[in-house]
JSON list of N, CA and C in Angstrom, two decimals:
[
{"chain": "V", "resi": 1, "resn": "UNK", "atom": "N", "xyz": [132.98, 101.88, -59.94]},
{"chain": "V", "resi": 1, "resn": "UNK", "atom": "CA", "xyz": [131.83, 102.72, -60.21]},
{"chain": "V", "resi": 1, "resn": "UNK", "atom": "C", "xyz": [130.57, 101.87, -60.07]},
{"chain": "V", "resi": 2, "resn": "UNK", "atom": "N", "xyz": [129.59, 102.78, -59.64]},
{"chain": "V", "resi": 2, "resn": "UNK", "atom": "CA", "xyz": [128.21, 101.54, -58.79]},
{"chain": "V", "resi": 2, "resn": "UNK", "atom": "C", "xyz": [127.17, 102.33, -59.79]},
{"chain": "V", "resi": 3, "resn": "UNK", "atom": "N", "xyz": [126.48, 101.60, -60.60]},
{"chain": "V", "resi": 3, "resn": "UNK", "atom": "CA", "xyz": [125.04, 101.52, -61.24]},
{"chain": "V", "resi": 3, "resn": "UNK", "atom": "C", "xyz": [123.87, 101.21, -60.16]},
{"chain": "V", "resi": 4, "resn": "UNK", "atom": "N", "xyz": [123.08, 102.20, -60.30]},
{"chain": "V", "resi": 4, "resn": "UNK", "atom": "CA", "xyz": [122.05, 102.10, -59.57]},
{"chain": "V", "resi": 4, "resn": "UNK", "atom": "C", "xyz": [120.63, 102.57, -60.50]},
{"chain": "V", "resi": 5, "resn": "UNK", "atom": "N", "xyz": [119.73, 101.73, -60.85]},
{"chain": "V", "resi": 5, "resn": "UNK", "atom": "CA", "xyz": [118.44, 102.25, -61.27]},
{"chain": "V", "resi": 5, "resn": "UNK", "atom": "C", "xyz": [117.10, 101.15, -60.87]},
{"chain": "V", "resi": 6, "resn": "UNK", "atom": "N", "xyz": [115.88, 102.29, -60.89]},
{"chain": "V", "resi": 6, "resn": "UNK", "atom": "CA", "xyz": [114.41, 101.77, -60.06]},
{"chain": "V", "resi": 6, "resn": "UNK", "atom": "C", "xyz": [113.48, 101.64, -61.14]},
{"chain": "V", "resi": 7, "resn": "UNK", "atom": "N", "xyz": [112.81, 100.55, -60.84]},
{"chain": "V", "resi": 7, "resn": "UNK", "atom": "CA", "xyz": [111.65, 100.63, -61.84]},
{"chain": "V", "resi": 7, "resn": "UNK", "atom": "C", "xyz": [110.49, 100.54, -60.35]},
{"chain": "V", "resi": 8, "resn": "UNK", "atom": "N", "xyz": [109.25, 101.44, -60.93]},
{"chain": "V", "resi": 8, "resn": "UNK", "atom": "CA", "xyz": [107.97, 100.75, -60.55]},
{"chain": "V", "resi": 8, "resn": "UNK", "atom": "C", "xyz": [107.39, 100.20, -61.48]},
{"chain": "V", "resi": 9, "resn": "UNK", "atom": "N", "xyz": [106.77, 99.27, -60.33]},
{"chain": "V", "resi": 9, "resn": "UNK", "atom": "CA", "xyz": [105.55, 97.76, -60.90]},
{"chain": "V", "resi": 9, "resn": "UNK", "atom": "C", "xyz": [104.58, 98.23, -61.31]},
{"chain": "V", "resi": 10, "resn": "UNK", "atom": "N", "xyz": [104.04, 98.03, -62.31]},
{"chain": "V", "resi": 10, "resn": "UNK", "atom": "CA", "xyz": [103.20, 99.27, -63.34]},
{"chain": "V", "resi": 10, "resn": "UNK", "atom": "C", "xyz": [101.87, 97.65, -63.06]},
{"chain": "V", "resi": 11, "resn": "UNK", "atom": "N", "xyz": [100.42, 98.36, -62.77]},
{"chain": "V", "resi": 11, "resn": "UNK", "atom": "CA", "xyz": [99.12, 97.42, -63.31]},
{"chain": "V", "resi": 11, "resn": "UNK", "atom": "C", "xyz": [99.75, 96.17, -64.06]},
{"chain": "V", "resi": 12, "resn": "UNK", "atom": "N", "xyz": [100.16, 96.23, -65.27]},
{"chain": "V", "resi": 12, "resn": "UNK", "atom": "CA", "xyz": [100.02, 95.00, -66.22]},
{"chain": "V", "resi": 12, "resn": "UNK", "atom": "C", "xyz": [101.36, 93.98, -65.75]},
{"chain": "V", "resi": 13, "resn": "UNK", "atom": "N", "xyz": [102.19, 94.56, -64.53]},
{"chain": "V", "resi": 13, "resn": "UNK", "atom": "CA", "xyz": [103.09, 93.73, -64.19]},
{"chain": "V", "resi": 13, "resn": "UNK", "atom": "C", "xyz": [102.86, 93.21, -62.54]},
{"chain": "V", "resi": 14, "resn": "UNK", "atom": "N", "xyz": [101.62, 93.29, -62.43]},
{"chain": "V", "resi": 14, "resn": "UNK", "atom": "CA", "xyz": [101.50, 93.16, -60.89]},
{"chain": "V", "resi": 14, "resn": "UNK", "atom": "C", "xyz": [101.43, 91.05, -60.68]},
{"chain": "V", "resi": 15, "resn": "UNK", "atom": "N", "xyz": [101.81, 90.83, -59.76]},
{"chain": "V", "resi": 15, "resn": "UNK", "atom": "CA", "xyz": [101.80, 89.53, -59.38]},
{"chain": "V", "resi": 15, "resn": "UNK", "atom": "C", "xyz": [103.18, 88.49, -60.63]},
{"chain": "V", "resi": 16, "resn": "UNK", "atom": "N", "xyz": [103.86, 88.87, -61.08]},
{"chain": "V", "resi": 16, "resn": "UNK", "atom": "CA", "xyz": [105.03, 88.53, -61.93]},
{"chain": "V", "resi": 16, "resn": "UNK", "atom": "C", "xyz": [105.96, 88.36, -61.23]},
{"chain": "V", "resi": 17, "resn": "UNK", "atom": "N", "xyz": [107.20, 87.15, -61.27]},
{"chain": "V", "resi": 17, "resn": "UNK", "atom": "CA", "xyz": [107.89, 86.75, -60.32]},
{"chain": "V", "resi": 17, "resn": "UNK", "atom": "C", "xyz": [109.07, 87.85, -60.71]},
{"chain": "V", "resi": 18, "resn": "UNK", "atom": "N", "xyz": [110.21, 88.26, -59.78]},
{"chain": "V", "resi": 18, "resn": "UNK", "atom": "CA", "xyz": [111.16, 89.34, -59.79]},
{"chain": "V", "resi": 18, "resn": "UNK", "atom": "C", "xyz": [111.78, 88.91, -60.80]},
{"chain": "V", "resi": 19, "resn": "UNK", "atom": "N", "xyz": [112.59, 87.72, -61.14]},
{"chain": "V", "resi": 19, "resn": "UNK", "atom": "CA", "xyz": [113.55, 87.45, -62.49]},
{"chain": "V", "resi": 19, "resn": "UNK", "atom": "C", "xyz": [112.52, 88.31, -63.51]},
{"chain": "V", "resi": 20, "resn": "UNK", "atom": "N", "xyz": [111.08, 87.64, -63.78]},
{"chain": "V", "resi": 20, "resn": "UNK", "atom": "CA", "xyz": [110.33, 88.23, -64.74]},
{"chain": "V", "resi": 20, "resn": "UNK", "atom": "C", "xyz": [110.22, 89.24, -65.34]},
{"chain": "V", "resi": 21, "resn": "UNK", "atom": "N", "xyz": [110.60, 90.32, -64.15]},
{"chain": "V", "resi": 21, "resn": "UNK", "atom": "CA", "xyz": [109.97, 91.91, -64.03]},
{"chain": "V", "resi": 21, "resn": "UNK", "atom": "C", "xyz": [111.34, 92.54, -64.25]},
{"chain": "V", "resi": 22, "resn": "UNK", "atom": "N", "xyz": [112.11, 91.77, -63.57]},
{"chain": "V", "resi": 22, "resn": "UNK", "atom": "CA", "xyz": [113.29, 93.08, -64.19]},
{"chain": "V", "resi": 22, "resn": "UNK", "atom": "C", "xyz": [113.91, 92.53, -65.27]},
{"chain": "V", "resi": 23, "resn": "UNK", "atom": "N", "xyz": [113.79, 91.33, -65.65]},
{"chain": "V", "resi": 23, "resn": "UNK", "atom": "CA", "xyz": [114.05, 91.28, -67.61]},
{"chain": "V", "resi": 23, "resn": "UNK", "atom": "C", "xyz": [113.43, 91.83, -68.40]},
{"chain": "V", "resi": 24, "resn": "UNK", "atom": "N", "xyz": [111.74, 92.64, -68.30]},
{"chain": "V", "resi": 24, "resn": "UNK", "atom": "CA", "xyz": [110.94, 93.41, -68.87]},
{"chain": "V", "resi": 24, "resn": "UNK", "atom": "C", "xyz": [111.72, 94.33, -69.01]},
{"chain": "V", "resi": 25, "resn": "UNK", "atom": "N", "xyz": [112.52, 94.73, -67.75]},
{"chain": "V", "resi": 25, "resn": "UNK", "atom": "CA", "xyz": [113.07, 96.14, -67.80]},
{"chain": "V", "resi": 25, "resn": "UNK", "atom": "C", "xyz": [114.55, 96.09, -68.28]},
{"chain": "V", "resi": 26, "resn": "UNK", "atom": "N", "xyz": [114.95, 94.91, -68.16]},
{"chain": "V", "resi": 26, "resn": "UNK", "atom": "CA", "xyz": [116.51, 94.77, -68.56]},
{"chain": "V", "resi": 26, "resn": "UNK", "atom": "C", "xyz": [116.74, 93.57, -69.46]},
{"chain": "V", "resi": 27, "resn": "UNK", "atom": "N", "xyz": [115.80, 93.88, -70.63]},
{"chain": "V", "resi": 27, "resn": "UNK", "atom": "CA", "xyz": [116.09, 92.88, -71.53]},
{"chain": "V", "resi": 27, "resn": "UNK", "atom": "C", "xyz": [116.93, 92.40, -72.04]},
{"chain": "V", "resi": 28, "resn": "UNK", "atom": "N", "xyz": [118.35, 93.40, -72.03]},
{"chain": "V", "resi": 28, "resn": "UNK", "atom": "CA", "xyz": [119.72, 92.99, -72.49]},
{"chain": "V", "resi": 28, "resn": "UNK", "atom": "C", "xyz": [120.73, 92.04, -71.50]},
{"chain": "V", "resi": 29, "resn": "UNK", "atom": "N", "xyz": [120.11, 91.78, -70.50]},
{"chain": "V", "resi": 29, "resn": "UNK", "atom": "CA", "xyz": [120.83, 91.58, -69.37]},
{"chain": "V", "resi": 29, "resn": "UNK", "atom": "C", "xyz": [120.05, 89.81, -69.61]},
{"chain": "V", "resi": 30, "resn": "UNK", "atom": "N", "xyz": [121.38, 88.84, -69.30]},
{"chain": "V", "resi": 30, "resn": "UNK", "atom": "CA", "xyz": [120.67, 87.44, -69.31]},
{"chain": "V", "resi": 30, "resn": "UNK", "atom": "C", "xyz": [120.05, 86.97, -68.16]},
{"chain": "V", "resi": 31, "resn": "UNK", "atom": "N", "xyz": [119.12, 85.81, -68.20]},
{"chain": "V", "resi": 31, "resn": "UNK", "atom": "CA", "xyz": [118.22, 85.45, -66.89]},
{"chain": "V", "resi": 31, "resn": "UNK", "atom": "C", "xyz": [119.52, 85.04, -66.29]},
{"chain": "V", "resi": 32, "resn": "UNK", "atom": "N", "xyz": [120.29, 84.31, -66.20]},
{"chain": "V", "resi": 32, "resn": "UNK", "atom": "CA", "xyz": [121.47, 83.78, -65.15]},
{"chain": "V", "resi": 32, "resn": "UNK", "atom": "C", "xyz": [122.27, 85.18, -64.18]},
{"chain": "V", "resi": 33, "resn": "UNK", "atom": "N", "xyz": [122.38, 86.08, -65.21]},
{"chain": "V", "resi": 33, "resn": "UNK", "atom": "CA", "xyz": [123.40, 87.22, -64.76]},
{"chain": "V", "resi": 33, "resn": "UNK", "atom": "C", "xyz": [122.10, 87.89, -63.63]},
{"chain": "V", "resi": 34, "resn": "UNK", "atom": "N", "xyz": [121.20, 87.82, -63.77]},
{"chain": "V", "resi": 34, "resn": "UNK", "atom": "CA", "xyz": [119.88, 88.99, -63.65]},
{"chain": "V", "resi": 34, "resn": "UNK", "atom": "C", "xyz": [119.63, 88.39, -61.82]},
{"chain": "V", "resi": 35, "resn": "UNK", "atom": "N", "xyz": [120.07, 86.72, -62.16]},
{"chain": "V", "resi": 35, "resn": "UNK", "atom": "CA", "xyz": [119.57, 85.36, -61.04]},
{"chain": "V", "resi": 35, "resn": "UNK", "atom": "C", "xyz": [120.66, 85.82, -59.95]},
{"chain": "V", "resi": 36, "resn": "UNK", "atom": "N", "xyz": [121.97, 85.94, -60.45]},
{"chain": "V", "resi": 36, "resn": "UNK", "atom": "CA", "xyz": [122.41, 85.87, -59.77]},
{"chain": "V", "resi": 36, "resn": "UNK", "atom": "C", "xyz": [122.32, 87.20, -58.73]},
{"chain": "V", "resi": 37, "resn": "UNK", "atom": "N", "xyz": [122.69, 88.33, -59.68]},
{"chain": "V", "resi": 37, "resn": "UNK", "atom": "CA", "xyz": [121.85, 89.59, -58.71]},
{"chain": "V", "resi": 37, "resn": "UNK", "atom": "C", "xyz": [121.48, 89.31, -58.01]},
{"chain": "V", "resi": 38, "resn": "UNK", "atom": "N", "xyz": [119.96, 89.22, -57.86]},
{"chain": "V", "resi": 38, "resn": "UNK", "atom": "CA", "xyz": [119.03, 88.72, -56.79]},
{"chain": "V", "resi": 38, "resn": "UNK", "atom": "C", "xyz": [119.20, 87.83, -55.78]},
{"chain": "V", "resi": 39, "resn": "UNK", "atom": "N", "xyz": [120.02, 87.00, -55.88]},
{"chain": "V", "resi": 39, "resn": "UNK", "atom": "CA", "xyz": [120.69, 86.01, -54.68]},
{"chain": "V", "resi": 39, "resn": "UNK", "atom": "C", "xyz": [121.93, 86.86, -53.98]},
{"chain": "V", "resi": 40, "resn": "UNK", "atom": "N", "xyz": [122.13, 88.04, -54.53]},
{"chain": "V", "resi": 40, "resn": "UNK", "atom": "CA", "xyz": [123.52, 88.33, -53.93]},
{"chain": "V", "resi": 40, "resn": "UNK", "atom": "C", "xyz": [123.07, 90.03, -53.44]},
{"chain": "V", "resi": 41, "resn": "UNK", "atom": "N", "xyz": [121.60, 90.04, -53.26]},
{"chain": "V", "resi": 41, "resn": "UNK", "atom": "CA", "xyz": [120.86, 91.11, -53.04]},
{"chain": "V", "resi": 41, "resn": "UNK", "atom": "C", "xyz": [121.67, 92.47, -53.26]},
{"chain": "V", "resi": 42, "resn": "UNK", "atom": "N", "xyz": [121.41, 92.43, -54.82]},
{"chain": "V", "resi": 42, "resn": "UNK", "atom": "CA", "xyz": [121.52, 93.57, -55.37]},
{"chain": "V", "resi": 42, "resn": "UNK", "atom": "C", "xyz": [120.55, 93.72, -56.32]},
{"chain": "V", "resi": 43, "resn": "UNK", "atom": "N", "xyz": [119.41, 93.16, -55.75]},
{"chain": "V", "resi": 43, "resn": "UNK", "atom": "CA", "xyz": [117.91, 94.09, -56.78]},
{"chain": "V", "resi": 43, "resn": "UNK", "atom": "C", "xyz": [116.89, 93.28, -55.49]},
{"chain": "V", "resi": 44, "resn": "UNK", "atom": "N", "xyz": [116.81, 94.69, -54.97]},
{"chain": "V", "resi": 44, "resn": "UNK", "atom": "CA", "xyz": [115.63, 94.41, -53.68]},
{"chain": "V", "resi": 44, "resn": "UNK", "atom": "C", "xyz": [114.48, 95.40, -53.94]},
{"chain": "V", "resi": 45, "resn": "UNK", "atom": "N", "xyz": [112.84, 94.90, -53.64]},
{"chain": "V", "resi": 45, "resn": "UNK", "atom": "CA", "xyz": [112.32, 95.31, -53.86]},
{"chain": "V", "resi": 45, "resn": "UNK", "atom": "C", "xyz": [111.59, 96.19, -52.72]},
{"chain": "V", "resi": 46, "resn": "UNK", "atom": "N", "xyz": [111.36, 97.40, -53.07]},
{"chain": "V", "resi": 46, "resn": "UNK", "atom": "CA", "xyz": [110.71, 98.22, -51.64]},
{"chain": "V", "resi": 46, "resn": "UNK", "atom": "C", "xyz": [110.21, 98.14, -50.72]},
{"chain": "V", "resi": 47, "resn": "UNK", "atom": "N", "xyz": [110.56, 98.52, -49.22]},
{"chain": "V", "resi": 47, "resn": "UNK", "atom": "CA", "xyz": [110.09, 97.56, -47.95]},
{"chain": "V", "resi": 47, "resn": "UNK", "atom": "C", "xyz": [109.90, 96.37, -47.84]},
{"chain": "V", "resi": 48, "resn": "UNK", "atom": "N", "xyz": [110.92, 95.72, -48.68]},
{"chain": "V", "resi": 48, "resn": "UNK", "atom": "CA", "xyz": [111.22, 94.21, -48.10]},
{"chain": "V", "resi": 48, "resn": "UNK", "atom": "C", "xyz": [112.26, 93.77, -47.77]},
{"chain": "V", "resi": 49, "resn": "UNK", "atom": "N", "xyz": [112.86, 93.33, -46.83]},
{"chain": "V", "resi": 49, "resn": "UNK", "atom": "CA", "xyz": [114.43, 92.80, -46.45]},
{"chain": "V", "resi": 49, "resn": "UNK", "atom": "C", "xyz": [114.69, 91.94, -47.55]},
{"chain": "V", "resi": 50, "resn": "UNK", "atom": "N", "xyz": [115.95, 92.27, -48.44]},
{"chain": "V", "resi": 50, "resn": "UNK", "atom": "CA", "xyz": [116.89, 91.44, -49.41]},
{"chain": "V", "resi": 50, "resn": "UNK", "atom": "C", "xyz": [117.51, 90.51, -48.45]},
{"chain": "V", "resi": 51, "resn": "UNK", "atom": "N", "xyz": [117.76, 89.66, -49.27]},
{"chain": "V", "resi": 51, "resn": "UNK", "atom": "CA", "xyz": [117.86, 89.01, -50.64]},
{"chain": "V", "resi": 51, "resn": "UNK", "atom": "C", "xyz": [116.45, 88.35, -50.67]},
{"chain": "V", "resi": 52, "resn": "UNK", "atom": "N", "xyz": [115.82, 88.18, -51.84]},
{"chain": "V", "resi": 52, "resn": "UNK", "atom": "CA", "xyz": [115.02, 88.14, -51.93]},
{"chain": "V", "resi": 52, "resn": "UNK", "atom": "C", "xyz": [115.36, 86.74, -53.33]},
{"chain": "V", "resi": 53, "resn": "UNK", "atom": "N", "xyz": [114.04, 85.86, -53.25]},
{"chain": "V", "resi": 53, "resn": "UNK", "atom": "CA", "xyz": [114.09, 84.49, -54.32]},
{"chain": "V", "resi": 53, "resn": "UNK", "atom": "C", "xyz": [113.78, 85.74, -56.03]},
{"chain": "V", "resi": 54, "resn": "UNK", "atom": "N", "xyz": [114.13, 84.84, -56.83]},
{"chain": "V", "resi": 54, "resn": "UNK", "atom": "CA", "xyz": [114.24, 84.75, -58.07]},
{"chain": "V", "resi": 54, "resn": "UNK", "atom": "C", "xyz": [112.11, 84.60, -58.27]},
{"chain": "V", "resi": 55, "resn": "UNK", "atom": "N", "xyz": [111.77, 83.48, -57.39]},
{"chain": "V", "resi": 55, "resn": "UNK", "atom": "CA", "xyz": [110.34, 83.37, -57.65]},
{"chain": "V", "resi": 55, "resn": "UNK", "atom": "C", "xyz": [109.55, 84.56, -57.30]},
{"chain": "V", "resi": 56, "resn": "UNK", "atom": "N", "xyz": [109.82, 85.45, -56.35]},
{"chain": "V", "resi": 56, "resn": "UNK", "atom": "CA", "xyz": [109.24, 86.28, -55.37]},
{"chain": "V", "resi": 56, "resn": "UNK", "atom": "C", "xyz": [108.23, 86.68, -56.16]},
{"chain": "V", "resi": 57, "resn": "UNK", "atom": "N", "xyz": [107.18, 87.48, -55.99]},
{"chain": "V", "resi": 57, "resn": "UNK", "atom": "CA", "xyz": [105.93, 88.29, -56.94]},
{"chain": "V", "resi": 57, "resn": "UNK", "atom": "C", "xyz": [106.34, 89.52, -56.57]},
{"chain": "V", "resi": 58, "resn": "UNK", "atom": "N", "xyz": [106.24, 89.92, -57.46]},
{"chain": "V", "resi": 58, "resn": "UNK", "atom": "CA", "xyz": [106.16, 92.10, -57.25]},
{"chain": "V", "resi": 58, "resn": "UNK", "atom": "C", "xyz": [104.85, 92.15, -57.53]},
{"chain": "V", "resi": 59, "resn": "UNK", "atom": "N", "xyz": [104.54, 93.14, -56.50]},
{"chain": "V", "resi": 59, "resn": "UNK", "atom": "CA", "xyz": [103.08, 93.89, -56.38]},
{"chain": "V", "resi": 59, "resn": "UNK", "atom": "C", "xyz": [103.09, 95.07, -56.97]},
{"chain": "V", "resi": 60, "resn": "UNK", "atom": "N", "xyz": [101.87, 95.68, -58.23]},
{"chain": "V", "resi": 60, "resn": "UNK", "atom": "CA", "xyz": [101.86, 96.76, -58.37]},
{"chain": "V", "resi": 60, "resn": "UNK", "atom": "C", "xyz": [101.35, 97.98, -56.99]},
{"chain": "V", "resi": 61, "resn": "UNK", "atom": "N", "xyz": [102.79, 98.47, -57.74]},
{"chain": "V", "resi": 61, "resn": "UNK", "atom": "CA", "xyz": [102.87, 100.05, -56.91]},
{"chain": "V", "resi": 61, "resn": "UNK", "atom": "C", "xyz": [104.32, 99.77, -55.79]},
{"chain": "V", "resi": 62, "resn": "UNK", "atom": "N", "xyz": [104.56, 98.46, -56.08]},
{"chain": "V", "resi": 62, "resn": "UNK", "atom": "CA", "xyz": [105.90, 98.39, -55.78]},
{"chain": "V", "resi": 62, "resn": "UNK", "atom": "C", "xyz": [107.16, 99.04, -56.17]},
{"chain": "V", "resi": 63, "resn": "UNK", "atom": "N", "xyz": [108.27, 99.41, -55.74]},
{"chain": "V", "resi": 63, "resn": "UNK", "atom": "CA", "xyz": [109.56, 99.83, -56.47]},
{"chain": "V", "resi": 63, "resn": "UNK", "atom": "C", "xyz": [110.54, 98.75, -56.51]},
{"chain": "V", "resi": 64, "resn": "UNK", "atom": "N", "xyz": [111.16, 98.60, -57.97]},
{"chain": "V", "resi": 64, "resn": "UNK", "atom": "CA", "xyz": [112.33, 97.37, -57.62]},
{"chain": "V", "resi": 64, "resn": "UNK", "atom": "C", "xyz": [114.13, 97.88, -58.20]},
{"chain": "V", "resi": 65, "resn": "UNK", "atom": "N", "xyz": [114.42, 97.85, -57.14]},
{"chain": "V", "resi": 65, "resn": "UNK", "atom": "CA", "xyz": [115.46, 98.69, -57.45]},
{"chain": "V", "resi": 65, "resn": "UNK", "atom": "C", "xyz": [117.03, 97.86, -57.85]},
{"chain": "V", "resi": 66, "resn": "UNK", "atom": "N", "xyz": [117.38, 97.72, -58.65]},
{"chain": "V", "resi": 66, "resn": "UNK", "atom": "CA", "xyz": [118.55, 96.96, -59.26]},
{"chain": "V", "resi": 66, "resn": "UNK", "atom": "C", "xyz": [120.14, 98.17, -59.01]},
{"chain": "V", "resi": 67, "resn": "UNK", "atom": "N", "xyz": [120.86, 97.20, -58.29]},
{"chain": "V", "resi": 67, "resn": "UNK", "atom": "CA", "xyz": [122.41, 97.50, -58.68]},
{"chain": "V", "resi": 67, "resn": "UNK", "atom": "C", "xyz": [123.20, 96.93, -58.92]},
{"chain": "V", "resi": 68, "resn": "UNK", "atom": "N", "xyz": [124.44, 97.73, -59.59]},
{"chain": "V", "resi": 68, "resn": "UNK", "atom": "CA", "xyz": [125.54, 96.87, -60.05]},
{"chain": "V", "resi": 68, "resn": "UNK", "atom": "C", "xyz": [126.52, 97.69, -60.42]},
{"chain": "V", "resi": 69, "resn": "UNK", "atom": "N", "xyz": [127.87, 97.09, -60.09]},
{"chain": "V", "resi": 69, "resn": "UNK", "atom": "CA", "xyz": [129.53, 97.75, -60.38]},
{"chain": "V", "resi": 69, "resn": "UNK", "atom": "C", "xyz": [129.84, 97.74, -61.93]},
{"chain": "V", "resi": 70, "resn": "UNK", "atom": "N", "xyz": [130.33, 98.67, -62.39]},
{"chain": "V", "resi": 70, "resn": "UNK", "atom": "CA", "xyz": [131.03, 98.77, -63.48]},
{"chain": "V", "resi": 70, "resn": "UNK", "atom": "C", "xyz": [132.39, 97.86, -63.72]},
{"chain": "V", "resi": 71, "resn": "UNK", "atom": "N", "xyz": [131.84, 96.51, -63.64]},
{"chain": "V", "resi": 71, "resn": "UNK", "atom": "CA", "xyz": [133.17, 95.69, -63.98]},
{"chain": "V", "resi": 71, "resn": "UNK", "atom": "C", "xyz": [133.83, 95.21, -65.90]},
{"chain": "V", "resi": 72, "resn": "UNK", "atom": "N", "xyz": [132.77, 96.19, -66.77]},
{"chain": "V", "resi": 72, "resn": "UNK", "atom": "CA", "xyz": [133.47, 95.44, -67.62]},
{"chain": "V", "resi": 72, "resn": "UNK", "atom": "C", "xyz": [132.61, 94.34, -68.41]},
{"chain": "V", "resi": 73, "resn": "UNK", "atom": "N", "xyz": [131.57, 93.78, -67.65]},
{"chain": "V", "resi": 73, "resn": "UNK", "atom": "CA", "xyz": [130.66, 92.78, -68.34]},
{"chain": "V", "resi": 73, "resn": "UNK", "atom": "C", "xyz": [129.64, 93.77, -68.91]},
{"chain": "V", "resi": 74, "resn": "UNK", "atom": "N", "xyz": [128.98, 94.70, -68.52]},
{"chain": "V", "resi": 74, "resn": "UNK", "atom": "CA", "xyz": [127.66, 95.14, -69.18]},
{"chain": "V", "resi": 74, "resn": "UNK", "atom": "C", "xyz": [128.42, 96.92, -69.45]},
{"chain": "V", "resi": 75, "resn": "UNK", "atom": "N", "xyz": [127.50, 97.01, -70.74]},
{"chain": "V", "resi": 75, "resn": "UNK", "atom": "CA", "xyz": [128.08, 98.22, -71.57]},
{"chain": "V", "resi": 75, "resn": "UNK", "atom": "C", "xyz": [126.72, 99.77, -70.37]},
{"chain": "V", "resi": 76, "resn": "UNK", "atom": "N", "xyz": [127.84, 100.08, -70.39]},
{"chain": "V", "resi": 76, "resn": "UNK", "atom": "CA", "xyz": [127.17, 101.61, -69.92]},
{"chain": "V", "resi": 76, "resn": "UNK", "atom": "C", "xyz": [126.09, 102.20, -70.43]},
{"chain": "V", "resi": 77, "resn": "UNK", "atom": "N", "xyz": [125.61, 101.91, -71.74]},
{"chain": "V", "resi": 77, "resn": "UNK", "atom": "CA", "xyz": [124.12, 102.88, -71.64]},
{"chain": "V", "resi": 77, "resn": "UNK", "atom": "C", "xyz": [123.07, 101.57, -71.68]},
{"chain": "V", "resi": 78, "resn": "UNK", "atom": "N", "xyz": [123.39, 100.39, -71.46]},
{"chain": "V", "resi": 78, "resn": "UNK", "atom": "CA", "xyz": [122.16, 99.85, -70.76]},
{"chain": "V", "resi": 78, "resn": "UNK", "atom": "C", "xyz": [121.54, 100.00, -69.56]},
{"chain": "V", "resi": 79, "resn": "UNK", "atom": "N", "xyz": [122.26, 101.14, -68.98]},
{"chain": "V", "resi": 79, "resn": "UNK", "atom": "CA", "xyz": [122.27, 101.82, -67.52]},
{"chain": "V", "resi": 79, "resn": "UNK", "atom": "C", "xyz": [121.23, 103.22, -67.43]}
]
């Protein structure tokens, strides 16, 4: 089973590196687990070719869209 959810880059998060921005949004989720995502481009951010760095900046009015399989590590309504 595949988890899929989007955040947009809201004003007060504009120029914030991607690890940054989606721990705002996925605070339960650790920076390592969050790192690795992003190297294994499963949280790409709108009109940009993934994989994308951990440093990258999100621009407000951007979309950053995170996925992930139901393996067992992360509980279902952090979804």
């Amino acid at each position: 089973e595949k988890y899929v959810v989007s955040y947009p880059v809201q004003a007060e998060h504009d120029n914030l590196r991607l690890d940054q921005f989606v721990m705002t949004c996925m605070p339960t989720l650790s920076r390592q687990f969050l790192k690795g995502k992003i190297e294994k481009g499963e949280v790409v951010i709108s009109g940009r070719k993934p994989p994308h760095k951990s440093s990258v900046k999100v621009h407000y009015g951007e979309k950053v869209t995170v996925t992930t399989h139901n393996d067992n590590v992360i509980e279902e309504e952090y979804w």
